[in-house]
PDB file of C-alpha atoms in Angstrom:
ATOM      1  CA  LEU A 969      82.145 122.549  74.654  1.00 80.00           C
ATOM      2  CA  ALA A 970      81.184 125.605  73.299  1.00 79.00           C
ATOM      3  CA  LYS A 971      82.537 127.538  75.232  1.00 81.00           C
ATOM      4  CA  THR A 972      86.078 126.180  74.098  1.00 86.00           C
ATOM      5  CA  VAL A 973      86.116 127.157  70.374  1.00 86.00           C
ATOM      6  CA  GLU A 974      88.728 129.474  69.873  1.00 87.00           C
ATOM      7  CA  ASP A 975      87.563 132.086  66.992  1.00 89.00           C
ATOM      8  CA  ASP A 976      84.606 133.916  67.817  1.00 92.00           C
ATOM      9  CA  ALA A 977      82.101 134.161  65.420  1.00 91.00           C
ATOM     10  CA  GLN A 978      82.033 130.014  65.724  1.00 92.00           C
ATOM     11  CA  ARG A 979      81.705 129.564  69.358  1.00 95.00           C
ATOM     12  CA  ALA A 980      79.019 132.891  68.992  1.00 95.00           C
ATOM     13  CA  ARG A 981      76.941 131.197  66.445  1.00 94.00           C
ATOM     14  CA  THR A 982      77.344 127.749  68.763  1.00 94.00           C
ATOM     15  CA  LEU A 983      76.418 129.495  71.972  1.00 96.00           C
ATOM     16  CA  ALA A 984      73.332 130.780  70.378  1.00 96.00           C
ATOM     17  CA  VAL A 985      72.149 127.489  68.893  1.00 95.00           C
ATOM     18  CA  LEU A 986      72.499 126.030  72.352  1.00 96.00           C
ATOM     19  CA  ALA A 987      71.166 128.613  73.854  1.00 97.00           C
ATOM     20  CA  HIS A 988      67.634 128.561  71.837  1.00 96.00           C
ATOM     21  CA  LEU A 989      67.685 124.947  71.887  1.00 96.00           C
ATOM     22  CA  GLN A 990      68.131 125.248  75.822  1.00 97.00           C
ATOM     23  CA  ALA A 991      64.976 127.077  75.451  1.00 96.00           C
ATOM     24  CA  ARG A 992      62.555 125.133  74.164  1.00 95.00           C
ATOM     25  CA  GLY A 993      63.931 122.258  76.599  1.00 95.00           C
ATOM     26  CA  GLY A 994      62.872 124.546  79.678  1.00 94.00           C
ATOM     27  CA  ASP A 995      65.793 124.940  80.501  1.00 96.00           C
ATOM     28  CA  PRO A 996      65.504 128.951  81.087  1.00 96.00           C
ATOM     29  CA  ALA A 997      68.509 129.932  83.683  1.00 96.00           C
ATOM     30  CA  GLY A 998      70.834 127.543  81.558  1.00 97.00           C
ATOM     31  CA  ALA A 999      69.993 129.516  78.429  1.00 97.00           C
ATOM     32  CA  LEU A1000      70.047 132.702  79.519  1.00 97.00           C
ATOM     33  CA  ALA A1001      73.770 131.834  81.384  1.00 97.00           C
ATOM     34  CA  THR A1002      74.567 130.486  77.916  1.00 97.00           C
ATOM     35  CA  ALA A1003      73.346 133.638  76.251  1.00 98.00           C
ATOM     36  CA  GLU A1004      75.167 136.073  78.247  1.00 97.00           C
ATOM     37  CA  ALA A1005      78.162 134.156  77.488  1.00 97.00           C
ATOM     38  CA  ILE A1006      77.974 134.866  73.672  1.00 97.00           C
ATOM     39  CA  PRO A1007      81.096 136.697  72.700  1.00 95.00           C
ATOM     40  CA  ASP A1008      80.453 140.798  71.626  1.00 93.00           C
ATOM     41  CA  LEU A1009      80.921 140.181  68.063  1.00 92.00           C
ATOM     42  CA  HIS A1010      82.060 143.161  65.864  1.00 92.00           C
ATOM     43  CA  ARG A1011      80.765 142.677  61.226  1.00 88.00           C
ATOM     44  CA  PRO A1012      83.582 143.244  59.903  1.00 85.00           C
ATOM     45  CA  GLU A1013      84.253 145.482  56.447  1.00 78.00           C
ATOM     46  CA  GLY A1014      83.954 143.569  53.419  1.00 72.00           C
ATOM     47  CA  PRO A1015      82.395 140.908  52.659  1.00 70.00           C
ATOM     48  CA  VAL A1016      80.759 138.528  55.800  1.00 76.00           C
ATOM     49  CA  ASP A1017      80.067 134.866  55.795  1.00 73.00           C
ATOM     50  CA  GLY A1018      77.534 135.495  58.284  1.00 80.00           C
ATOM     51  CA  PHE A1019      75.815 136.943  61.317  1.00 91.00           C
ATOM     52  CA  TYR A1020      78.026 139.449  63.388  1.00 93.00           C
ATOM     53  CA  ASP A1021      76.834 141.720  66.072  1.00 95.00           C
ATOM     54  CA  SER A1022      73.159 141.309  65.702  1.00 96.00           C
ATOM     55  CA  VAL A1023      73.548 137.318  67.441  1.00 96.00           C
ATOM     56  CA  LYS A1024      73.749 138.182  70.956  1.00 97.00           C
ATOM     57  CA  PRO A1025      70.752 139.781  70.862  1.00 97.00           C
ATOM     58  CA  ALA A1026      68.855 137.386  68.622  1.00 97.00           C
ATOM     59  CA  ALA A1027      69.500 135.082  71.076  1.00 98.00           C
ATOM     60  CA  PHE A1028      67.867 136.878  73.286  1.00 98.00           C
ATOM     61  CA  ALA A1029      64.672 137.458  71.406  1.00 98.00           C
ATOM     62  CA  LEU A1030      64.157 133.751  70.185  1.00 98.00           C
ATOM     63  CA  ILE A1031      65.092 132.606  74.462  1.00 98.00           C
ATOM     64  CA  ALA A1032      62.108 135.281  75.644  1.00 98.00           C
ATOM     65  CA  LEU A1033      60.131 134.329  72.466  1.00 98.00           C
ATOM     66  CA  ARG A1034      60.577 130.453  74.087  1.00 97.00           C
ATOM     67  CA  ARG A1035      59.166 132.093  77.546  1.00 97.00           C
ATOM     68  CA  ALA A1036      56.206 133.860  76.394  1.00 98.00           C
ATOM     69  CA  GLU A1037      54.980 130.783  74.890  1.00 97.00           C
ATOM     70  CA  ALA A1038      55.508 128.745  78.161  1.00 97.00           C
ATOM     71  CA  GLY A1039      53.574 131.643  79.565  1.00 97.00           C
ATOM     72  CA  ASP A1040      55.964 133.053  81.719  1.00 97.00           C
ATOM     73  CA  GLN A1041      55.080 136.324  80.750  1.00 97.00           C
ATOM     74  CA  LYS A1042      57.361 138.376  83.425  1.00 97.00           C
ATOM     75  CA  ALA A1043      60.992 136.222  82.471  1.00 96.00           C
ATOM     76  CA  ALA A1044      59.901 136.569  78.921  1.00 98.00           C
ATOM     77  CA  ASP A1045      59.757 140.585  79.608  1.00 98.00           C
ATOM     78  CA  ALA A1046      63.244 140.745  80.671  1.00 97.00           C
ATOM     79  CA  ALA A1047      64.639 138.736  77.995  1.00 98.00           C
ATOM     80  CA  PHE A1048      63.466 140.807  75.997  1.00 98.00           C
ATOM     81  CA  ALA A1049      63.669 143.800  77.674  1.00 98.00           C
ATOM     82  CA  ARG A1050      68.207 142.699  77.221  1.00 98.00           C
ATOM     83  CA  SER A1051      67.985 141.659  73.506  1.00 98.00           C
ATOM     84  CA  ARG A1052      66.558 144.933  73.244  1.00 98.00           C
ATOM     85  CA  GLU A1053      69.554 147.334  75.200  1.00 98.00           C
ATOM     86  CA  LEU A1054      71.962 145.555  73.443  1.00 98.00           C
ATOM     87  CA  THR A1055      70.155 146.318  69.423  1.00 98.00           C
ATOM     88  CA  ARG A1056      70.444 149.689  70.547  1.00 97.00           C
ATOM     89  CA  ALA A1057      74.028 149.092  71.657  1.00 97.00           C
ATOM     90  CA  VAL A1058      74.856 147.575  68.293  1.00 96.00           C
ATOM     91  CA  ALA A1059      77.699 150.223  66.162  1.00 93.00           C
ATOM     92  CA  SER A1060      76.845 148.243  62.799  1.00 93.00           C
ATOM     93  CA  ASP A1061      73.884 149.495  61.336  1.00 95.00           C
ATOM     94  CA  PRO A1062      73.477 146.723  59.237  1.00 95.00           C
ATOM     95  CA  GLU A1063      74.142 144.528  61.971  1.00 95.00           C
ATOM     96  CA  ARG A1064      71.897 146.922  64.754  1.00 97.00           C
ATOM     97  CA  VAL A1065      68.233 146.225  61.609  1.00 97.00           C
ATOM     98  CA  ILE A1066      69.121 142.484  61.438  1.00 96.00           C
ATOM     99  CA  ALA A1067      69.194 142.284  64.773  1.00 97.00           C
ATOM    100  CA  GLY A1068      65.767 144.305  65.216  1.00 98.00           C
ATOM    101  CA  ILE A1069      64.343 142.252  62.535  1.00 98.00           C
ATOM    102  CA  VAL A1070      64.941 139.541  64.818  1.00 98.00           C
ATOM    103  CA  LEU A1071      63.536 141.166  67.847  1.00 98.00           C
ATOM    104  CA  ALA A1072      60.360 142.864  65.971  1.00 98.00           C
ATOM    105  CA  GLU A1073      59.495 139.013  64.930  1.00 98.00           C
ATOM    106  CA  ASN A1074      59.526 138.186  68.237  1.00 98.00           C
ATOM    107  CA  LEU A1075      57.769 140.675  70.063  1.00 98.00           C
ATOM    108  CA  GLU A1076      54.757 141.102  67.480  1.00 98.00           C
ATOM    109  CA  ALA A1077      54.495 136.792  67.477  1.00 98.00           C
ATOM    110  CA  THR A1078      53.622 137.083  71.345  1.00 98.00           C
ATOM    111  CA  GLY A1079      51.303 139.766  70.842  1.00 98.00           C
ATOM    112  CA  ARG A1080      53.285 142.280  72.051  1.00 98.00           C
ATOM    113  CA  ARG A1081      52.294 145.252  69.589  1.00 98.00           C
ATOM    114  CA  ASP A1082      52.882 148.510  70.461  1.00 98.00           C
ATOM    115  CA  LEU A1083      57.084 147.643  71.179  1.00 98.00           C
ATOM    116  CA  ALA A1084      56.977 145.682  67.741  1.00 98.00           C
ATOM    117  CA  ASN A1085      56.868 148.775  66.341  1.00 98.00           C
ATOM    118  CA  ALA A1086      58.979 150.467  68.306  1.00 98.00           C
ATOM    119  CA  ALA A1087      61.961 148.169  67.699  1.00 98.00           C
ATOM    120  CA  LEU A1088      60.240 148.853  63.385  1.00 98.00           C
ATOM    121  CA  ALA A1089      60.231 152.563  64.379  1.00 98.00           C
ATOM    122  CA  ASP A1090      64.074 152.239  64.697  1.00 98.00           C
ATOM    123  CA  ALA A1091      65.510 149.715  62.515  1.00 98.00           C
ATOM    124  CA  ILE A1092      63.226 151.133  59.707  1.00 98.00           C
ATOM    125  CA  PRO A1093      64.812 153.529  58.967  1.00 98.00           C
ATOM    126  CA  LEU A1094      68.115 152.811  58.740  1.00 98.00           C
ATOM    127  CA  ALA A1095      67.351 149.715  56.067  1.00 98.00           C
ATOM    128  CA  LYS A1096      66.712 152.312  54.531  1.00 98.00           C
ATOM    129  CA  THR A1097      70.350 154.273  54.873  1.00 97.00           C
ATOM    130  CA  GLN A1098      71.891 150.611  54.142  1.00 96.00           C
ATOM    131  CA  PRO A1099      73.049 149.969  50.097  1.00 95.00           C
ATOM    132  CA  GLU A1100      71.652 147.671  47.542  1.00 95.00           C
ATOM    133  CA  PRO A1101      70.516 145.125  47.935  1.00 93.00           C
ATOM    134  CA  ARG A1102      70.266 145.304  51.743  1.00 94.00           C
ATOM    135  CA  ARG A1103      68.474 148.171  51.748  1.00 97.00           C
ATOM    136  CA  SER A1104      65.074 146.349  50.072  1.00 97.00           C
ATOM    137  CA  ARG A1105      65.951 142.818  51.131  1.00 96.00           C
ATOM    138  CA  MET A1106      66.005 144.532  54.391  1.00 97.00           C
ATOM    139  CA  LEU A1107      63.002 146.737  54.255  1.00 98.00           C
ATOM    140  CA  GLY A1108      60.915 143.783  51.986  1.00 97.00           C
ATOM    141  CA  MET A1109      61.260 141.226  56.299  1.00 97.00           C
ATOM    142  CA  LEU A1110      60.493 144.667  57.992  1.00 98.00           C
ATOM    143  CA  SER A1111      57.285 145.098  55.489  1.00 98.00           C
ATOM    144  CA  GLU A1112      56.020 141.732  56.845  1.00 97.00           C
ATOM    145  CA  THR A1113      56.835 141.799  60.547  1.00 98.00           C
ATOM    146  CA  GLN A1114      55.455 145.974  60.186  1.00 98.00           C
ATOM    147  CA  PHE A1115      51.888 144.205  58.715  1.00 98.00           C
ATOM    148  CA  LYS A1116      50.792 142.195  61.044  1.00 97.00           C
ATOM    149  CA  SER A1117      51.739 144.546  64.160  1.00 98.00           C
ATOM    150  CA  ALA A1118      50.643 148.349  61.889  1.00 98.00           C
ATOM    151  CA  GLY A1119      48.724 147.012  59.638  1.00 97.00           C
ATOM    152  CA  VAL A1120      48.185 146.711  55.538  1.00 97.00           C
ATOM    153  CA  ASP A1121      48.763 150.760  54.817  1.00 97.00           C
ATOM    154  CA  ALA A1122      51.801 150.665  57.214  1.00 98.00           C
ATOM    155  CA  ALA A1123      53.578 147.975  55.263  1.00 98.00           C
ATOM    156  CA  ALA A1124      52.558 149.499  51.668  1.00 98.00           C
ATOM    157  CA  ALA A1125      53.930 152.787  52.953  1.00 98.00           C
ATOM    158  CA  THR A1126      57.369 150.703  53.871  1.00 98.00           C
ATOM    159  CA  ILE A1127      56.977 148.269  50.463  1.00 98.00           C
ATOM    160  CA  ASP A1128      56.624 151.741  48.460  1.00 98.00           C
ATOM    161  CA  ALA A1129      60.496 152.060  49.522  1.00 98.00           C
ATOM    162  CA  ILE A1130      61.912 148.623  47.903  1.00 98.00           C
ATOM    163  CA  ARG A1131      63.599 149.155  44.626  1.00 96.00           C
ATOM    164  CA  ASP A1132      61.474 149.139  41.692  1.00 94.00           C
ATOM    165  CA  GLU A1133      64.350 146.736  39.847  1.00 91.00           C
ATOM    166  CA  PRO A1134      64.846 144.825  39.393  1.00 90.00           C
ATOM    167  CA  GLY A1135      62.382 144.264  41.453  1.00 93.00           C
ATOM    168  CA  LEU A1136      62.297 140.585  43.084  1.00 93.00           C
ATOM    169  CA  GLU A1137      62.461 142.318  46.316  1.00 96.00           C
ATOM    170  CA  LYS A1138      59.048 144.150  45.594  1.00 97.00           C
ATOM    171  CA  GLY A1139      56.763 141.552  44.560  1.00 97.00           C
ATOM    172  CA  TYR A1140      58.249 139.545  46.962  1.00 97.00           C
ATOM    173  CA  ALA A1141      56.666 142.003  49.809  1.00 98.00           C
ATOM    174  CA  LEU A1142      53.749 142.696  47.765  1.00 98.00           C
ATOM    175  CA  PHE A1143      52.409 139.421  46.733  1.00 97.00           C
ATOM    176  CA  THR A1144      53.362 137.994  50.718  1.00 97.00           C
ATOM    177  CA  VAL A1145      51.462 140.884  51.933  1.00 98.00           C
ATOM    178  CA  ALA A1146      48.486 139.359  49.653  1.00 98.00           C
ATOM    179  CA  GLN A1147      48.538 136.162  50.445  1.00 97.00           C
ATOM    180  CA  ALA A1148      48.020 137.304  54.391  1.00 97.00           C
ATOM    181  CA  LEU A1149      45.026 139.232  53.040  1.00 98.00           C
ATOM    182  CA  ARG A1150      44.253 136.439  50.888  1.00 97.00           C
ATOM    183  CA  ASP A1151      43.792 134.443  54.171  1.00 97.00           C
ATOM    184  CA  ALA A1152      41.961 136.910  56.029  1.00 96.00           C
ATOM    185  CA  GLY A1153      39.113 137.254  53.649  1.00 97.00           C
ATOM    186  CA  ASP A1154      40.429 140.291  52.340  1.00 97.00           C
ATOM    187  CA  GLY A1155      39.766 139.181  48.569  1.00 97.00           C
ATOM    188  CA  GLU A1156      39.743 142.256  46.605  1.00 97.00           C
ATOM    189  CA  ALA A1157      43.075 144.323  48.477  1.00 97.00           C
ATOM    190  CA  ALA A1158      44.567 140.272  48.087  1.00 98.00           C
ATOM    191  CA  ARG A1159      43.821 141.066  44.617  1.00 98.00           C
ATOM    192  CA  ARG A1160      44.668 144.180  44.195  1.00 97.00           C
ATOM    193  CA  PHE A1161      48.904 144.074  45.670  1.00 98.00           C
ATOM    194  CA  ALA A1162      48.961 140.809  43.870  1.00 98.00           C
ATOM    195  CA  ARG A1163      48.395 142.364  40.013  1.00 98.00           C
ATOM    196  CA  ARG A1164      51.014 145.116  41.549  1.00 97.00           C
ATOM    197  CA  ALA A1165      53.178 142.256  42.512  1.00 97.00           C
ATOM    198  CA  LEU A1166      52.689 140.890  39.161  1.00 96.00           C
ATOM    199  CA  VAL A1167      53.954 144.039  37.441  1.00 96.00           C
ATOM    200  CA  CYS A1168      57.033 143.775  39.272  1.00 95.00           C
ATOM    201  CA  LEU A1169      58.488 140.504  38.023  1.00 90.00           C
ATOM    202  CA  GLU A1170      57.683 141.334  34.096  1.00 91.00           C
ATOM    203  CA  PRO A1171      61.067 141.658  31.835  1.00 88.00           C
ATOM    204  CA  LYS A1172      63.049 144.525  32.092  1.00 81.00           C
ATOM    205  CA  THR A1173      64.943 146.517  29.411  1.00 78.00           C
ATOM    206  CA  SER A1174      67.771 147.067  32.577  1.00 77.00           C
ATOM    207  CA  ASP A1175      67.718 142.353  33.477  1.00 75.00           C
ATOM    208  CA  PRO A1176      71.262 141.616  33.620  1.00 74.00           C
ATOM    209  CA  ARG A1177      71.586 139.095  30.474  1.00 75.00           C
ATOM    210  CA  PRO A1178      72.602 134.890  30.896  1.00 71.00           C
ATOM    211  CA  ASP A1179      75.932 134.205  30.387  1.00 73.00           C
ATOM    212  CA  PRO A1180      75.727 130.549  29.002  1.00 73.00           C
ATOM    213  CA  SER A1181      80.030 131.172  29.304  1.00 73.00           C
ATOM    214  CA  LEU A1182      79.761 131.191  33.510  1.00 66.00           C
ATOM    215  CA  ARG A1183      80.266 128.789  35.720  1.00 66.00           C
ATOM    216  CA  LEU A1184      79.881 128.533  39.915  1.00 59.00           C
ATOM    217  CA  SER A1185      80.944 126.313  42.177  1.00 59.00           C
ATOM    218  CA  PHE A1186      80.525 125.982  45.992  1.00 54.00           C
ATOM    219  CA  THR A1187      83.000 124.988  48.083  1.00 59.00           C
ATOM    220  CA  ARG A1188      83.582 123.027  52.082  1.00 52.00           C
ATOM    221  CA  LEU A1189      86.116 126.725  52.216  1.00 51.00           C
ATOM    222  CA  GLY A1190      83.028 129.236  50.728  1.00 53.00           C
ATOM    223  CA  PHE A1191      80.433 131.429  51.511  1.00 50.00           C
ATOM    224  CA  ILE A1192      76.853 132.818  49.896  1.00 50.00           C
ATOM    225  CA  ASP A1193      77.591 136.801  50.506  1.00 53.00           C
ATOM    226  CA  TYR A1194      74.207 137.791  50.642  1.00 50.00           C
ATOM    227  CA  ASP A1195      74.428 141.435  50.337  1.00 57.00           C
ATOM    228  CA  ALA A1196      76.012 140.829  46.525  1.00 52.00           C
TER     229      ALA A1196
END
């Protein structure tokens, strides 16, 4: 039924969800077939209502995660290889970064840290070329995986590249590292990162002032542009 959906984006996203559910349900062959049936999407210019080119490579990365959790490392390696192949073929820079984020996260989660670091090495320089706020939001997500796969110094270097104002992205990234360090028992380093995070969140003269006349609403046909 999902394959009969006319709109390519809706069909791709629906098939991606189904492929992941099949993988979680113990049907790896069905999951792979469903993932291969995902149409190739291309991110349009202007505001977007979700993911496009990254849907298919992300689906394969999630399938790989589930195969690894099931103990089938050979199948996981094959699915990760397919995700990596599709990620490198993505024409849209922001979508390639998104696919790289998902790939790196799942490679790290399954103990494939060298491959995760390779995926991060591809994604981070590309993320730095993106316009704000996309650039800083991507770097924040990448730094979280980088902390796990390459350590605190590598993650700190990526966090340093996040814009200083308004400070939310950098503050959140620093606080995420602080929490991880605290959980790992390194209280001194955790406090150092937490103090930096608090500085980022201090009020700034450039902070926008609330407009009391502004009214916002959502409709069933509306969407949030996360690049805004």
